[in-house]
mmCIF file with all atom_site columns, N, CA and C in Angstrom:
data_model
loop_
_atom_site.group_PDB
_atom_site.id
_atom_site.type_symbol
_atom_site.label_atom_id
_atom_site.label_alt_id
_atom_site.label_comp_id
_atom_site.label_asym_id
_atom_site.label_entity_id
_atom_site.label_seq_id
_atom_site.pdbx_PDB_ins_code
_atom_site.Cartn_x
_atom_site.Cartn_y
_atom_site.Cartn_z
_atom_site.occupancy
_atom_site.B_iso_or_equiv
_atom_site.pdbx_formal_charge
_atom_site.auth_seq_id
_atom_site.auth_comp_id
_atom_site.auth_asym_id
_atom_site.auth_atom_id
_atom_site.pdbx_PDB_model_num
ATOM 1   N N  . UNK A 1 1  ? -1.105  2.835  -9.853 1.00 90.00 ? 898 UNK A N  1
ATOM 2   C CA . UNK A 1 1  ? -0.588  3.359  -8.609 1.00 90.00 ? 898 UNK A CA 1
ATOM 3   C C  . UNK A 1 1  ? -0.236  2.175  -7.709 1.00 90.00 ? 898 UNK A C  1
ATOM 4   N N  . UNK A 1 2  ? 1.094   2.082  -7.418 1.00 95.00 ? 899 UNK A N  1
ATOM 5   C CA . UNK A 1 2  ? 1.541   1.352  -6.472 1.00 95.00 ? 899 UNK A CA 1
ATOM 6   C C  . UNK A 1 2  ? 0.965   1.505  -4.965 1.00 95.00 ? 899 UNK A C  1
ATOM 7   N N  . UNK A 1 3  ? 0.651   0.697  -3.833 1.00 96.00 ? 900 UNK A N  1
ATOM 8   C CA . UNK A 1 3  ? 0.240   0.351  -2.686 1.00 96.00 ? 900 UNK A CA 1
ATOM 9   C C  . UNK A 1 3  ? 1.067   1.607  -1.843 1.00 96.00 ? 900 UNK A C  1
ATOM 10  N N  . UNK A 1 4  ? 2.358   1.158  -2.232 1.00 97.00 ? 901 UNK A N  1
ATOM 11  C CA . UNK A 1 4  ? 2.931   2.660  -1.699 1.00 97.00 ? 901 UNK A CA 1
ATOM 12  C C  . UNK A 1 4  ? 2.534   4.075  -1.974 1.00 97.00 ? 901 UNK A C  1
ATOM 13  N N  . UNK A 1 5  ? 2.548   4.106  -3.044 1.00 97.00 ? 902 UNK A N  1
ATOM 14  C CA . UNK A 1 5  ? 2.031   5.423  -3.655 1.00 97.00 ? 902 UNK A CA 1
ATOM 15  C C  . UNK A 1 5  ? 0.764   5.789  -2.725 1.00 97.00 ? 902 UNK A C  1
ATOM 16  N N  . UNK A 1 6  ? -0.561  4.652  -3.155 1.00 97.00 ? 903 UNK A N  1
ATOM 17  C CA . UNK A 1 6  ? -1.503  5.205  -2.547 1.00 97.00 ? 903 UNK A CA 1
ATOM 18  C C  . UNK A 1 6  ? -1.627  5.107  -0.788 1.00 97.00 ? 903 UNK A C  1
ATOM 19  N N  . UNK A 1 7  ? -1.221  4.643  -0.042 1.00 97.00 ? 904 UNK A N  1
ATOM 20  C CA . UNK A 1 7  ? -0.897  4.846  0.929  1.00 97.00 ? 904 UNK A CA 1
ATOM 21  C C  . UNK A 1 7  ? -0.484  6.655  1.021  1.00 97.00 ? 904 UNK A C  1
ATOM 22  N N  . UNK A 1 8  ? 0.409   6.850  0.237  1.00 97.00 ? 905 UNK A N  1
ATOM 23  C CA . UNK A 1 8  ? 1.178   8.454  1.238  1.00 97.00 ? 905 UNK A CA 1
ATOM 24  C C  . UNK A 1 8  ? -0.205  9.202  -0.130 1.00 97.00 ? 905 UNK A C  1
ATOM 25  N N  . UNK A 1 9  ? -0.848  8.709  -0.442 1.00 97.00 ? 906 UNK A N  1
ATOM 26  C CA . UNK A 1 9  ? -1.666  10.162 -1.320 1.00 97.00 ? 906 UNK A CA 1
ATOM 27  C C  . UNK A 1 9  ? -3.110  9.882  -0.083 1.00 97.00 ? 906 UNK A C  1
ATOM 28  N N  . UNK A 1 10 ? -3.747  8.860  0.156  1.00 97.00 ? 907 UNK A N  1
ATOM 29  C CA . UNK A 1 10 ? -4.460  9.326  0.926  1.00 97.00 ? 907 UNK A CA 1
ATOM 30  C C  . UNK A 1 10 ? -4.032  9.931  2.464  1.00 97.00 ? 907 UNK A C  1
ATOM 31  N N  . UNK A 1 11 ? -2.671  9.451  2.802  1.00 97.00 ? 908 UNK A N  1
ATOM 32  C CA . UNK A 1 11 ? -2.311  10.299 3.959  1.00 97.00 ? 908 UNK A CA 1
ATOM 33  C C  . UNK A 1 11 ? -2.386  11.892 3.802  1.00 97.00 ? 908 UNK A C  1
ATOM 34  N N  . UNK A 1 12 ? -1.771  12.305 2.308  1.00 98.00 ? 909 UNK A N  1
ATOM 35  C CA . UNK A 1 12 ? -1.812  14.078 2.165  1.00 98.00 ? 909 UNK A CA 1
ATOM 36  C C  . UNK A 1 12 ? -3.270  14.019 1.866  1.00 98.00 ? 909 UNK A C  1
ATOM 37  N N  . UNK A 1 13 ? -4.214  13.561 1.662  1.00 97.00 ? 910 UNK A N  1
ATOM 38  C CA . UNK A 1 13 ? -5.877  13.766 1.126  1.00 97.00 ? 910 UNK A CA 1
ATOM 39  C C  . UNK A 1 13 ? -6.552  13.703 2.447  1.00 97.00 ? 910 UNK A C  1
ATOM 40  N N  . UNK A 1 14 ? -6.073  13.360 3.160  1.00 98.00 ? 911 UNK A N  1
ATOM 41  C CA . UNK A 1 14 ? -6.522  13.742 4.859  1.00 98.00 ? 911 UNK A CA 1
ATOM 42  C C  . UNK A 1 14 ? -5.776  14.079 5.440  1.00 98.00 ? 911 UNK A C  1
ATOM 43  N N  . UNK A 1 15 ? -4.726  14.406 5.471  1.00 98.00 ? 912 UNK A N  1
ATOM 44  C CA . UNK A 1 15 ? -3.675  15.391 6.218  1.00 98.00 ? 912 UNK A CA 1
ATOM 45  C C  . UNK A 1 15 ? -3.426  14.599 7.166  1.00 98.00 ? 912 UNK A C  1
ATOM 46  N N  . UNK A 1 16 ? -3.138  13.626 7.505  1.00 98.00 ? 913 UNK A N  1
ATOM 47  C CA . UNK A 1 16 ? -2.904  12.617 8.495  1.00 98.00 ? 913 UNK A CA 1
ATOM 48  C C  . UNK A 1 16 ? -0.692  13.055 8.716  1.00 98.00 ? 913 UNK A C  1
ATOM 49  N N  . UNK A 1 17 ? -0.744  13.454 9.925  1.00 98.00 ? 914 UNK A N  1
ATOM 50  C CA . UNK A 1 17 ? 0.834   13.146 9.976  1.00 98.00 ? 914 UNK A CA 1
ATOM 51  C C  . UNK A 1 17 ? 1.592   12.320 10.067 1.00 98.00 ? 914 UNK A C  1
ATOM 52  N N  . UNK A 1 18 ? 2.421   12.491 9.620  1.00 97.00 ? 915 UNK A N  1
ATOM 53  C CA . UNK A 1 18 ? 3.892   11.203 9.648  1.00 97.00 ? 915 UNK A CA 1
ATOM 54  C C  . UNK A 1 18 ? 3.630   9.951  11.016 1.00 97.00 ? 915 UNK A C  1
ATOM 55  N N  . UNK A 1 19 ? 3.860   11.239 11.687 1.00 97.00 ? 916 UNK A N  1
ATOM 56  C CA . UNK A 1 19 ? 4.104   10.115 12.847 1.00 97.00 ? 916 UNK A CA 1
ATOM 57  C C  . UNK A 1 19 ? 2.731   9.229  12.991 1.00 97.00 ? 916 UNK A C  1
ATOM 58  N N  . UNK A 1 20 ? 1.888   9.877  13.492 1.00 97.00 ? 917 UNK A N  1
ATOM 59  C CA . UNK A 1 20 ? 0.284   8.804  12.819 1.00 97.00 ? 917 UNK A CA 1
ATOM 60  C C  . UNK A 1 20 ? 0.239   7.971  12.282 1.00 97.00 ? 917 UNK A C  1
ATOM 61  N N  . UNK A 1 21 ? 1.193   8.039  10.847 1.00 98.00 ? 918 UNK A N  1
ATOM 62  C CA . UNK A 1 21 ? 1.333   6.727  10.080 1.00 98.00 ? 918 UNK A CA 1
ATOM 63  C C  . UNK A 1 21 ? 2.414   5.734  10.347 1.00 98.00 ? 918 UNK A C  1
ATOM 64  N N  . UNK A 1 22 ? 2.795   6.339  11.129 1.00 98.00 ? 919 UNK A N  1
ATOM 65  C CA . UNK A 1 22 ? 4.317   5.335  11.454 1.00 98.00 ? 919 UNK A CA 1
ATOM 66  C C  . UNK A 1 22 ? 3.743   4.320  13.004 1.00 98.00 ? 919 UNK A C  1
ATOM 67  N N  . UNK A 1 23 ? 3.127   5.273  13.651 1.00 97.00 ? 920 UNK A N  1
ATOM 68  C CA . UNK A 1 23 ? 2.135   4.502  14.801 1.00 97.00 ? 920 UNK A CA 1
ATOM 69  C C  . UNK A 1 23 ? 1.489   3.320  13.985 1.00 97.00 ? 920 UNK A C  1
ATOM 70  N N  . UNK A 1 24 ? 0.662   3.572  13.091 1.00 97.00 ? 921 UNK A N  1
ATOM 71  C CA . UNK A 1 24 ? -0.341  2.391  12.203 1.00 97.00 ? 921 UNK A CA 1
ATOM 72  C C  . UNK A 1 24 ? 0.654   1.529  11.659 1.00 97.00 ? 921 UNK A C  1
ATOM 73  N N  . UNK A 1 25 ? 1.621   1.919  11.347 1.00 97.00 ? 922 UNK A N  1
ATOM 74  C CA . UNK A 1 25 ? 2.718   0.667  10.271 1.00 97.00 ? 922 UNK A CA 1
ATOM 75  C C  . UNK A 1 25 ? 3.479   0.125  11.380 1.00 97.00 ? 922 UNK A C  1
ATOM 76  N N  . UNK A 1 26 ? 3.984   0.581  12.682 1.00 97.00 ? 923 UNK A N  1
ATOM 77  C CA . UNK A 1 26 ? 4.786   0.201  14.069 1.00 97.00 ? 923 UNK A CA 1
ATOM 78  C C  . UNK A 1 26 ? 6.502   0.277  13.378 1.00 97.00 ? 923 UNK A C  1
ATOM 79  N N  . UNK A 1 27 ? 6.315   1.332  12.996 1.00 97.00 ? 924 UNK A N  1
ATOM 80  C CA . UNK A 1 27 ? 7.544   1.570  12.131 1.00 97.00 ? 924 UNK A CA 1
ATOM 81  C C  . UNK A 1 27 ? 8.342   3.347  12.320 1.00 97.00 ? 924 UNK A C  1
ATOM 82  N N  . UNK A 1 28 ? 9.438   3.721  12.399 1.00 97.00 ? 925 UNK A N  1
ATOM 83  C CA . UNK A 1 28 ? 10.528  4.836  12.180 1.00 97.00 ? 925 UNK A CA 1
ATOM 84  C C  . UNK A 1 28 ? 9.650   5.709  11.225 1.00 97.00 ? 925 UNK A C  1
ATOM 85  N N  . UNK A 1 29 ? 10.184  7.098  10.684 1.00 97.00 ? 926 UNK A N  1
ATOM 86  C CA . UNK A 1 29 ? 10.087  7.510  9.327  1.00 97.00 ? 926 UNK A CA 1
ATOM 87  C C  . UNK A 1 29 ? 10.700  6.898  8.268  1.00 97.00 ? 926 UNK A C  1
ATOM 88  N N  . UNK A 1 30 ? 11.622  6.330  8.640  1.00 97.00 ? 927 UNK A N  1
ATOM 89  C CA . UNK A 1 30 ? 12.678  5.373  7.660  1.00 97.00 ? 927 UNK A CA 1
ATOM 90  C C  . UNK A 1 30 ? 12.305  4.653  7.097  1.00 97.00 ? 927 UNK A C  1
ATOM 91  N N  . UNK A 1 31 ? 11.287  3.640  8.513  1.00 97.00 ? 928 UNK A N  1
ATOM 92  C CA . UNK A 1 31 ? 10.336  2.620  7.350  1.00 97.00 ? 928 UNK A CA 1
ATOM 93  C C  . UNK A 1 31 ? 9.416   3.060  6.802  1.00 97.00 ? 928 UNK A C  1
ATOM 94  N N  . UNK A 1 32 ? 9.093   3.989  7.406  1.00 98.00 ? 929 UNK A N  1
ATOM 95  C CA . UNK A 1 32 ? 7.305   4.584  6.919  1.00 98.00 ? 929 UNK A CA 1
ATOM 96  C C  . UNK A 1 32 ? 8.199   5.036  5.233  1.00 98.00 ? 929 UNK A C  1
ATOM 97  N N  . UNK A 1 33 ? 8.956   5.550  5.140  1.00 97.00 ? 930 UNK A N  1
ATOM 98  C CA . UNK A 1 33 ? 9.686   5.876  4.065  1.00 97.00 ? 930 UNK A CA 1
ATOM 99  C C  . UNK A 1 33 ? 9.579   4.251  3.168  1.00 97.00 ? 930 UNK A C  1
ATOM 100 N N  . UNK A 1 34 ? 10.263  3.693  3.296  1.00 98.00 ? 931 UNK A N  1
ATOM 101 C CA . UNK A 1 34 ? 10.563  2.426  2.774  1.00 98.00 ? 931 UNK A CA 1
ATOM 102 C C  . UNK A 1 34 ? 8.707   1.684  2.448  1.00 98.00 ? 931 UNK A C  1
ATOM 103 N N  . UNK A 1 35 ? 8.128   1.661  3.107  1.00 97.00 ? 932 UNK A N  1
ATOM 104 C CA . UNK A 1 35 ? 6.604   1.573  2.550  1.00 97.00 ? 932 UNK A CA 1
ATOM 105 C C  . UNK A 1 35 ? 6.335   2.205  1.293  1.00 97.00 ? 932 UNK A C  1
ATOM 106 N N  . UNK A 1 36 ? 6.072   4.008  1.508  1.00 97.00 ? 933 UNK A N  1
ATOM 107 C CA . UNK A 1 36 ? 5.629   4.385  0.654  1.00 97.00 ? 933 UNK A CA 1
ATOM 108 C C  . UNK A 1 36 ? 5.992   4.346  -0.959 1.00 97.00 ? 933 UNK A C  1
ATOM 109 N N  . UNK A 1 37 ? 7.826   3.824  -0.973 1.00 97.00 ? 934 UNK A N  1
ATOM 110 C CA . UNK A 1 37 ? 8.727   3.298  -1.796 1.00 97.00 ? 934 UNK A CA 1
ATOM 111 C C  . UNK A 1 37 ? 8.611   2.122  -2.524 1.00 97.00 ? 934 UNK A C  1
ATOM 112 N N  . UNK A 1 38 ? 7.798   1.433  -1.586 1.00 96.00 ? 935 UNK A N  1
ATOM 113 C CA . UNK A 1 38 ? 7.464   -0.154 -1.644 1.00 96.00 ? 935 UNK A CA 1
ATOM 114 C C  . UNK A 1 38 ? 8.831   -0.907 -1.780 1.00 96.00 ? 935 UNK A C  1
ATOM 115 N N  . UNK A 1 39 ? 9.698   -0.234 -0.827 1.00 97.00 ? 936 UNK A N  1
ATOM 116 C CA . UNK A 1 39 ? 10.743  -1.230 -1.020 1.00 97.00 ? 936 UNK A CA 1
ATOM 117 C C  . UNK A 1 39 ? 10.277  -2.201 0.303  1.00 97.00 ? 936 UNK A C  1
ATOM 118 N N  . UNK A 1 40 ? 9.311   -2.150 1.061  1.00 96.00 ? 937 UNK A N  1
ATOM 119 C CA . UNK A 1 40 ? 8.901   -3.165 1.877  1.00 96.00 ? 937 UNK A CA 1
ATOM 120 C C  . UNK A 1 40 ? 6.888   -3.121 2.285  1.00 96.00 ? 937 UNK A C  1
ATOM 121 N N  . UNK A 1 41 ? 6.501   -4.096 2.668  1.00 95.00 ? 938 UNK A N  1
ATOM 122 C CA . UNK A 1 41 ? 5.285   -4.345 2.287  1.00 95.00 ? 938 UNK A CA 1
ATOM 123 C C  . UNK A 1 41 ? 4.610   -4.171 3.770  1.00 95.00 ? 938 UNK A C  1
ATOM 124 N N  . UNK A 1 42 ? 3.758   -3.779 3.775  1.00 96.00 ? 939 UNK A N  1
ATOM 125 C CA . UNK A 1 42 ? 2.833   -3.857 5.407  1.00 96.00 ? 939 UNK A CA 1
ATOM 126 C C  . UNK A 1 42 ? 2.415   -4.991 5.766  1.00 96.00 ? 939 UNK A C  1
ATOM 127 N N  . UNK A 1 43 ? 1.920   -5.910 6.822  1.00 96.00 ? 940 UNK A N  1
ATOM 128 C CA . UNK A 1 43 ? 1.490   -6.713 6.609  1.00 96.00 ? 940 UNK A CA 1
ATOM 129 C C  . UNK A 1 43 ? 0.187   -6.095 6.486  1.00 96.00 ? 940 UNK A C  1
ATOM 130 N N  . UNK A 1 44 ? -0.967  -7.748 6.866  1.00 96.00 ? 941 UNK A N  1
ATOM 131 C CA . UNK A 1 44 ? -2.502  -7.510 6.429  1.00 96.00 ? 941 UNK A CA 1
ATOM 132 C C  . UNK A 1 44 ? -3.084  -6.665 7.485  1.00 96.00 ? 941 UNK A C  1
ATOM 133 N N  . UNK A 1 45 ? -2.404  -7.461 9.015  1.00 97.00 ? 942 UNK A N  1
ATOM 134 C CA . UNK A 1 45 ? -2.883  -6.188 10.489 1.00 97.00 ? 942 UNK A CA 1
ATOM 135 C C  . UNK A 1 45 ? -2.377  -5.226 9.984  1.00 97.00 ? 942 UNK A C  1
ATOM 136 N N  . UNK A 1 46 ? -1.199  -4.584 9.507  1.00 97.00 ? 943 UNK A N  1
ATOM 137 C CA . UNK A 1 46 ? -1.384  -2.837 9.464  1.00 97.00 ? 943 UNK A CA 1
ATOM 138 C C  . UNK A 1 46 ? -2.565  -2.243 8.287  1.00 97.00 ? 943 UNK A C  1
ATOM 139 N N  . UNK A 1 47 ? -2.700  -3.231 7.274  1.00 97.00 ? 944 UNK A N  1
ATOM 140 C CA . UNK A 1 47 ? -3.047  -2.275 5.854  1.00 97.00 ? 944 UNK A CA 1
ATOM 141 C C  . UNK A 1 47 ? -4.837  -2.332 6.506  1.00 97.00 ? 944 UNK A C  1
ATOM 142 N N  . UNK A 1 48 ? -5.089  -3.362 7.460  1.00 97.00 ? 945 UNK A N  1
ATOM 143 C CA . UNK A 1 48 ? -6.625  -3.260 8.269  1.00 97.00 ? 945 UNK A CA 1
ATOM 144 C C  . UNK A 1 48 ? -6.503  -1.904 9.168  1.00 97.00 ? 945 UNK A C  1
ATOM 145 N N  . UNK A 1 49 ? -5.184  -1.651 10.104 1.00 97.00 ? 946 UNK A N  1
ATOM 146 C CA . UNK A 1 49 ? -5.392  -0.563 10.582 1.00 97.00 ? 946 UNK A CA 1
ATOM 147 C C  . UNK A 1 49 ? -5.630  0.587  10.072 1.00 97.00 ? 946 UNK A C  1
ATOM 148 N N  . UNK A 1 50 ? -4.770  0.563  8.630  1.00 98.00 ? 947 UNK A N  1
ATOM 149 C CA . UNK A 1 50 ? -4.846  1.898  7.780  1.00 98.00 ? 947 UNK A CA 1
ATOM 150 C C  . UNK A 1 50 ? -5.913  2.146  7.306  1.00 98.00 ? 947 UNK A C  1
ATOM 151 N N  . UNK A 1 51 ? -6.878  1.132  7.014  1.00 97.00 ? 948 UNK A N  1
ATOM 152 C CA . UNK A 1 51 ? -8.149  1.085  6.649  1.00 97.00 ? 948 UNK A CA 1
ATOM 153 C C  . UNK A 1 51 ? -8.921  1.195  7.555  1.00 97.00 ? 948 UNK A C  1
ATOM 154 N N  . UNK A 1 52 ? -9.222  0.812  8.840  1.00 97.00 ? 949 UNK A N  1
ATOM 155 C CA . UNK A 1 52 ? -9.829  1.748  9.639  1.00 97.00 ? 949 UNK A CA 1
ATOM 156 C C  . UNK A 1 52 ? -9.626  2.936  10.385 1.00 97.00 ? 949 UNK A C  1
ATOM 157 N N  . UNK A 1 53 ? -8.208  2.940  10.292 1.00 96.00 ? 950 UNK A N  1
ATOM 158 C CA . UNK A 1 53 ? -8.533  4.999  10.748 1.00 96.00 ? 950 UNK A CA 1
ATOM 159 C C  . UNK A 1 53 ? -8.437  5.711  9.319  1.00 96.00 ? 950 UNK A C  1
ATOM 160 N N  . UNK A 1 54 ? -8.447  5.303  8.683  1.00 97.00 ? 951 UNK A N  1
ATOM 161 C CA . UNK A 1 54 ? -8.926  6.696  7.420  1.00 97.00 ? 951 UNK A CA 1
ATOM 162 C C  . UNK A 1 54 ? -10.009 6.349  6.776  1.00 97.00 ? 951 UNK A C  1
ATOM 163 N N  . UNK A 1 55 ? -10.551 4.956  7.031  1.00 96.00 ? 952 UNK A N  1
ATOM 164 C CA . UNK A 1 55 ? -12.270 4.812  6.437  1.00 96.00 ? 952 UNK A CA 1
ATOM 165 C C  . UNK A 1 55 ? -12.075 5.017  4.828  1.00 96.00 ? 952 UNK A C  1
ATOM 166 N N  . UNK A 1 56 ? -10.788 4.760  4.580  1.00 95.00 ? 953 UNK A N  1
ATOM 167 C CA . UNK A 1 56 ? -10.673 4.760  2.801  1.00 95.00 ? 953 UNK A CA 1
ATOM 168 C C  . UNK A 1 56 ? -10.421 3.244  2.616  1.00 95.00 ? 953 UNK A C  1
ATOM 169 N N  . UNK A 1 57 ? -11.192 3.044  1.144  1.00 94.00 ? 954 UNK A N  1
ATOM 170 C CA . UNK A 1 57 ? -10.412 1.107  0.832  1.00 94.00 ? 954 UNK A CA 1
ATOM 171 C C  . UNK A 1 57 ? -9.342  1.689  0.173  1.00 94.00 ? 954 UNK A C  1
ATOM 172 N N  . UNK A 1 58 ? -8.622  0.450  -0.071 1.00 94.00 ? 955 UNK A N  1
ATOM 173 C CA . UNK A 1 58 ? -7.429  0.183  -0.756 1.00 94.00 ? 955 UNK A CA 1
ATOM 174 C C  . UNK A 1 58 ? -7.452  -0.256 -2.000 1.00 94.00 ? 955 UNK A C  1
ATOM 175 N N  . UNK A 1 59 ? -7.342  0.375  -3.241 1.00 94.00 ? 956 UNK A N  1
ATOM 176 C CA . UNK A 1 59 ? -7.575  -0.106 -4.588 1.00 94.00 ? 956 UNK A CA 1
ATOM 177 C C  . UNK A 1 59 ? -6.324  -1.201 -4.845 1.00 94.00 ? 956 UNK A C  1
ATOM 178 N N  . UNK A 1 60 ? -5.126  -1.065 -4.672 1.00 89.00 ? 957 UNK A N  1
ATOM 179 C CA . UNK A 1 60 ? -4.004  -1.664 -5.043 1.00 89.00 ? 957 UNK A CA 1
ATOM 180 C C  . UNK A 1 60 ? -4.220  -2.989 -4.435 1.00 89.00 ? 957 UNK A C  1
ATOM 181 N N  . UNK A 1 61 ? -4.667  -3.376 -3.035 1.00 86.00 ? 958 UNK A N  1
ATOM 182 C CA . UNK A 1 61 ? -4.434  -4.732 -2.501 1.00 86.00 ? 958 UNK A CA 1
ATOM 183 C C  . UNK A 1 61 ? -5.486  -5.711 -3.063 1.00 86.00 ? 958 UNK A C  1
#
């Protein structure tokens, strides 16, 4: 599972909305799109933010 991938599966495994995640990435749906695609990468401050508001680790990083 790609970084992207798991990114948008724990977003639907806590029901977290779009925009929520686009707040944590400082990004559109477009990019939040382009993440979950991995056609572009988060830096380390967002993938820490994502990791503390959903209290999940990150297997991929």
């Amino acid at each position: 599972m790609t970084l992207g991938q798991e990114i948008e599966h724990v977003r639907h495994k806590q029901k977290i909305p779009v925009f929520v995640m686009c707040d944590i990435f400082n990004t559109d749906e477009s990019g939040y799109y382009q993440i979950t695609t991995d056609q572009q990468h988060p830096t380390v401050y967002e993938l820490i933010l994502f990791i503390d508001v959903t209290h999940h680790p990150l297997q991929s990083i």
